[in-house]
Tab-separated table of C-alpha atoms in Angstrom:
chain	number	residue	atom	x	y	z
A	1	MET	CA	-12.891	8.629	69.755
A	2	THR	CA	-9.478	10.134	70.319
A	3	THR	CA	-6.768	9.151	67.857
A	4	THR	CA	-3.063	9.087	68.578
A	5	PRO	CA	-0.735	11.477	66.707
A	6	GLY	CA	0.815	8.520	64.898
A	7	LEU	CA	-2.535	7.356	63.529
A	8	GLN	CA	-3.447	10.915	62.480
A	9	SER	CA	-0.266	11.100	60.390
A	10	ILE	CA	-1.037	7.783	58.673
A	11	LEU	CA	-4.591	8.925	57.818
A	12	ALA	CA	-3.275	12.223	56.402
A	13	ILE	CA	-0.808	10.429	54.129
A	14	ALA	CA	-3.524	8.060	52.863
A	15	ALA	CA	-5.843	10.991	52.068
A	16	SER	CA	-3.051	12.754	50.185
A	17	LEU	CA	-2.372	9.669	48.026
A	18	SER	CA	-6.083	9.298	47.268
A	19	LEU	CA	-6.360	12.911	46.102
A	20	ALA	CA	-3.296	12.497	43.851
A	21	ALA	CA	-4.822	9.442	42.178
A	22	CYS	CA	-8.140	11.217	41.545
A	23	SER	CA	-6.413	14.280	40.077
A	24	GLY	CA	-4.650	12.175	37.403
A	25	ALA	CA	-1.151	12.417	38.854
A	26	GLY	CA	1.296	10.394	36.791
A	27	GLU	CA	-0.525	10.924	33.454
A	28	PRO	CA	1.609	11.941	30.423
A	29	ASP	CA	2.374	15.618	30.090
A	30	PRO	CA	0.312	16.992	27.131
A	31	ALA	CA	3.344	18.992	26.095
A	32	SER	CA	5.162	15.743	25.323
A	33	ALA	CA	2.365	14.315	23.106
A	34	PRO	CA	3.275	13.511	19.465
A	35	ASP	CA	2.549	16.039	16.749
A	36	LYS	CA	-0.399	15.765	14.329
A	37	ASN	CA	1.577	13.515	12.043
A	38	ASP	CA	1.521	10.877	14.785
A	39	TYR	CA	-1.512	8.822	15.755
A	40	THR	CA	-3.304	10.352	18.761
A	41	GLY	CA	-6.772	8.805	18.409
A	42	ASN	CA	-8.527	5.830	19.957
A	43	PRO	CA	-7.001	2.529	18.714
A	44	ALA	CA	-10.299	0.703	19.240
A	45	ALA	CA	-10.575	-0.808	15.769
A	46	GLY	CA	-9.401	-4.218	16.919
A	47	THR	CA	-8.341	-6.506	19.721
A	48	ARG	CA	-4.676	-6.231	20.581
A	49	PRO	CA	-2.602	-9.395	20.111
A	50	SER	CA	-1.623	-11.248	23.256
A	51	GLY	CA	1.978	-11.613	24.406
A	52	GLN	CA	4.664	-9.469	22.829
A	53	PRO	CA	3.448	-8.755	19.270
A	54	ALA	CA	5.942	-7.381	16.784
A	55	LEU	CA	5.257	-4.002	15.210
A	56	VAL	CA	4.823	-3.794	11.440
A	57	THR	CA	5.201	-0.759	9.197
A	58	LYS	CA	3.119	-0.382	6.045
A	59	GLN	CA	3.220	2.436	3.508
A	60	GLY	CA	0.384	3.183	1.145
A	61	ARG	CA	-2.487	5.426	0.113
A	62	ILE	CA	-5.473	6.054	2.377
A	63	GLY	CA	-8.931	5.151	1.091
A	64	ASP	CA	-12.505	5.227	2.359
A	65	GLY	CA	-13.523	1.785	3.619
A	66	VAL	CA	-16.863	0.319	4.609
A	67	GLU	CA	-16.396	0.605	8.389
A	68	CYS	CA	-12.869	1.993	8.725
A	69	ALA	CA	-10.271	3.802	6.674
A	70	THR	CA	-8.143	1.605	4.404
A	71	LEU	CA	-4.492	1.606	3.383
A	72	THR	CA	-3.561	0.250	-0.062
A	73	THR	CA	0.149	-0.511	-0.464
A	74	PRO	CA	1.974	-0.228	-3.811
A	75	ASP	CA	2.036	-4.026	-4.124
A	76	GLY	CA	-1.713	-4.335	-3.687
A	77	GLU	CA	-2.115	-5.166	0.016
A	78	LEU	CA	-5.285	-3.757	1.598
A	79	TRP	CA	-5.358	-3.012	5.342
A	80	SER	CA	-7.991	-1.431	7.571
A	81	PHE	CA	-7.306	1.033	10.392
A	82	THR	CA	-8.998	3.824	12.327
A	83	MET	CA	-7.872	7.375	11.691
A	84	GLY	CA	-8.486	8.748	15.197
A	85	ASP	CA	-7.321	12.362	15.478
A	86	ALA	CA	-4.622	12.033	12.816
A	87	ASP	CA	-4.745	14.908	10.327
A	88	PHE	CA	-4.981	12.845	7.129
A	89	SER	CA	-7.702	12.031	4.617
A	90	ALA	CA	-8.466	9.749	1.684
A	91	GLY	CA	-5.848	10.075	-1.056
A	92	ASP	CA	-2.938	10.877	1.273
A	93	TYR	CA	0.158	8.669	1.102
A	94	VAL	CA	1.324	7.692	4.585
A	95	SER	CA	3.471	5.325	6.626
A	96	ILE	CA	1.707	3.452	9.448
A	97	THR	CA	3.394	1.546	12.268
A	98	GLY	CA	1.288	-0.653	14.518
A	99	GLU	CA	0.163	-4.104	15.578
A	100	ILE	CA	-1.993	-6.471	13.534
A	101	ALA	CA	-5.269	-6.967	15.424
A	102	ASP	CA	-6.399	-10.437	16.440
A	103	ALA	CA	-10.008	-9.426	15.703
A	104	SER	CA	-11.653	-6.280	14.365
A	105	PHE	CA	-14.992	-4.738	13.426
A	106	CYS	CA	-13.440	-3.213	10.276
A	107	GLN	CA	-13.940	-6.460	8.317
A	108	GLN	CA	-12.084	-5.331	5.186
A	109	GLY	CA	-8.729	-6.228	3.705
A	110	GLN	CA	-6.281	-8.794	4.947
A	111	GLY	CA	-6.210	-7.406	8.469
A	112	THR	CA	-6.587	-4.393	10.742
A	113	LEU	CA	-3.677	-2.292	11.942
A	114	ILE	CA	-3.852	-1.010	15.521
A	115	VAL	CA	-2.007	2.207	14.834
A	116	GLN	CA	0.782	3.469	17.046
A	117	ASP	CA	2.206	5.991	14.606
A	118	ILE	CA	1.005	7.472	11.328
A	119	ARG	CA	2.889	10.066	9.337
A	120	LYS	CA	3.187	11.463	5.839
A	121	ALA	CA	5.457	9.542	3.447
A	122	GLU	CA	6.855	10.261	0.005
A	123	PRO	CA	5.087	8.017	-2.535
A	124	PRO	CA	7.390	5.813	-4.624
A	125	ALA	CA	7.206	5.728	-8.399
A	126	ARG	CA	5.352	2.421	-8.218
A	127	ASP	CA	2.518	3.932	-6.138
A	128	ARG	CA	-0.722	3.435	-8.032
A	129	ASP	CA	-2.297	6.821	-7.393
A	130	PRO	CA	-5.493	6.855	-9.502
A	131	ALA	CA	-4.698	10.425	-10.524
A	132	ARG	CA	-1.575	9.200	-12.335
A	133	ALA	CA	-3.753	6.980	-14.502
A	134	GLY	CA	-6.267	9.735	-15.207
A	135	GLY	CA	-8.864	7.698	-13.320
A	136	ILE	CA	-8.808	5.006	-16.025
A	137	ALA	CA	-9.122	1.382	-14.947
A	138	LEU	CA	-7.325	-1.326	-16.890
A	139	THR	CA	-9.777	-3.640	-18.632
A	140	ALA	CA	-9.522	-6.263	-21.351
A	141	ASP	CA	-11.006	-3.804	-23.873
A	142	TYR	CA	-8.460	-1.146	-22.929
A	143	LEU	CA	-5.478	-3.470	-23.183
A	144	THR	CA	-6.292	-5.607	-26.217
A	145	GLY	CA	-4.118	-4.691	-29.196
A	146	GLU	CA	-0.478	-3.998	-30.059
A	147	TRP	CA	1.799	-1.762	-28.007
A	148	VAL	CA	5.188	-0.085	-28.432
A	149	ALA	CA	7.470	1.649	-25.937
A	150	LYS	CA	6.815	5.382	-25.920
A	151	GLY	CA	9.608	7.551	-27.327
A	152	VAL	CA	11.113	9.076	-30.448
A	153	ASP	CA	12.097	5.608	-31.697
A	154	ALA	CA	8.609	4.136	-31.301
A	155	ASP	CA	7.811	2.056	-34.375
A	156	CYS	CA	4.486	0.261	-34.648
A	157	VAL	CA	5.834	-1.778	-37.541
A	158	ARG	CA	7.675	-3.689	-34.811
A	159	PRO	CA	5.485	-3.480	-31.677
A	160	ASP	CA	7.012	-4.613	-28.420
A	161	PHE	CA	4.071	-6.817	-27.492
A	162	ALA	CA	0.502	-7.686	-28.297
A	163	ILE	CA	-2.290	-8.390	-25.820
A	164	ARG	CA	-4.954	-10.887	-26.846
A	165	GLU	CA	-8.001	-12.379	-25.195
A	166	SER	CA	-8.042	-16.145	-24.971
A	167	PRO	CA	-10.600	-18.380	-23.238
A	168	GLY	CA	-10.479	-17.508	-19.552
A	169	ALA	CA	-7.394	-15.319	-19.787
A	170	LEU	CA	-5.876	-12.106	-21.074
A	171	VAL	CA	-2.411	-12.817	-22.483
A	172	LEU	CA	0.595	-10.629	-23.312
A	173	GLU	CA	2.567	-12.046	-26.250
A	174	ALA	CA	6.172	-10.911	-26.654
A	175	GLU	CA	9.795	-11.897	-26.410
A	176	ILE	CA	10.187	-11.919	-22.621
A	177	GLU	CA	13.726	-12.357	-21.343
A	178	GLY	CA	14.194	-15.693	-19.569
A	179	HIS	CA	10.505	-16.549	-19.909
A	180	ASP	CA	8.000	-18.120	-22.265
A	181	ASN	CA	6.785	-15.775	-24.998
A	182	ASP	CA	3.468	-15.214	-23.305
A	183	ALA	CA	2.283	-14.260	-19.828
A	184	ALA	CA	-1.155	-13.832	-18.313
A	185	ILE	CA	-2.417	-10.419	-17.239
A	186	ILE	CA	-4.344	-10.239	-13.955
A	187	LEU	CA	-6.844	-7.370	-13.715
A	188	GLY	CA	-8.830	-6.083	-10.712
A	189	ASN	CA	-7.530	-3.948	-7.843
A	190	TYR	CA	-3.912	-4.882	-8.568
A	191	PRO	CA	-3.381	-5.164	-12.362
A	192	ARG	CA	-0.165	-7.009	-13.105
A	193	LEU	CA	1.757	-9.153	-15.553
A	194	ASP	CA	1.779	-12.651	-14.043
A	195	LEU	CA	5.279	-14.070	-14.560
A	196	ASP	CA	6.562	-17.537	-13.714
A	197	GLU	CA	8.813	-17.962	-10.678
A	198	PRO	CA	11.432	-16.931	-9.781
A	199	ARG	CA	10.357	-13.712	-11.482
A	200	GLN	CA	7.982	-11.509	-9.499
A	201	ASP	CA	4.848	-10.116	-11.116
A	202	LEU	CA	5.139	-6.703	-12.781
A	203	PRO	CA	2.518	-4.105	-11.768
A	204	MET	CA	0.632	-2.367	-14.589
A	205	GLU	CA	-1.363	0.860	-14.638
A	206	ALA	CA	-3.068	3.028	-17.222
A	207	ARG	CA	-1.432	6.107	-18.651
A	208	GLY	CA	-4.606	7.467	-20.200
A	209	PRO	CA	-6.087	7.816	-22.589
A	210	ASP	CA	-4.037	5.400	-24.710
A	211	GLY	CA	-1.008	4.316	-22.682
A	212	VAL	CA	-0.060	1.611	-20.220
A	213	ALA	CA	2.899	1.470	-17.835
A	214	ILE	CA	4.665	-1.738	-16.846
A	215	LEU	CA	6.508	-1.185	-13.567
A	216	ARG	CA	9.234	-3.018	-11.702
A	217	PRO	CA	8.094	-5.246	-8.800
A	218	ALA	CA	6.965	-3.312	-5.775
A	219	THR	CA	8.678	-5.452	-3.129
A	220	ASP	CA	11.744	-6.955	-4.817
A	221	ALA	CA	14.756	-4.878	-3.771
A	222	ALA	CA	17.063	-7.256	-5.683
A	223	TYR	CA	15.040	-7.036	-8.906
A	224	ASP	CA	16.969	-7.971	-12.031
A	225	PRO	CA	15.771	-5.728	-14.914
A	226	LEU	CA	13.629	-7.627	-17.414
A	227	THR	CA	13.378	-7.033	-21.176
A	228	ILE	CA	10.011	-7.220	-22.920
A	229	GLY	CA	10.346	-6.764	-26.659
A	230	SER	CA	12.851	-3.933	-27.074
A	231	ALA	CA	12.092	-2.318	-23.705
A	232	THR	CA	13.874	-2.989	-20.412
A	233	ILE	CA	11.626	-2.724	-17.351
A	234	ALA	CA	13.854	-0.950	-14.826
A	235	GLY	CA	13.826	2.134	-12.643
A	236	ASP	CA	10.354	3.680	-12.754
A	237	GLY	CA	9.227	1.243	-15.442
A	238	VAL	CA	8.293	1.810	-19.093
A	239	VAL	CA	5.261	3.487	-20.647
A	240	PHE	CA	3.866	1.883	-23.792
A	241	VAL	CA	1.448	3.441	-26.286
A	242	ARG	CA	-1.165	1.742	-28.373
A	243	CYS	CA	-0.492	1.111	-32.045
A	244	GLY	CA	-3.279	1.949	-34.503
């Protein structure tokens, strides 16, 4: 069959467009890809939210999870995510920006982050890096007793607080500014002094082998410094040492 010149031109244009599509024309230039501090892996850990989901940013320390990597924030939140090709490992402190998955195979923590960006971050003083605590976990046995703020003026004749076990609870007894003279201590993955509202809980961590730090709240930017005994919990918190 003989084709007209006009039809030949149309066929040639169609063939050219087909070849361009097969060759990947229009794909991002590799030279413009983010550096290794950005997330460049496969975000297949979860199902993306429908509509226009808002991005969230979480900072914390990477851990090894059951199915996926985990991120533990300074205030005790646990999130799952997939590392992809990002050049980080367990123990690194990072900032992650992404979407919260509707569903995920990670099945750990309070949700899964579909990562869009991951990069190194400077850990705050309240970060509970296990290395800071010498690998010591807070337990009732570790905490029970009398404690005084560490320093040249430390005087165990007048301890700042005592921690006692009572049925079903571990209790800190002290003069607590604007609060009853006792407060429960919650142990587990996020040890903290459980204060009545409007006060936020105060994170606690070991300062081994015989110290404990009480830190300012991790998320309260408008925190009003609180006095426990003779010590004011402000800034990076206060380290207490055991008496006797």
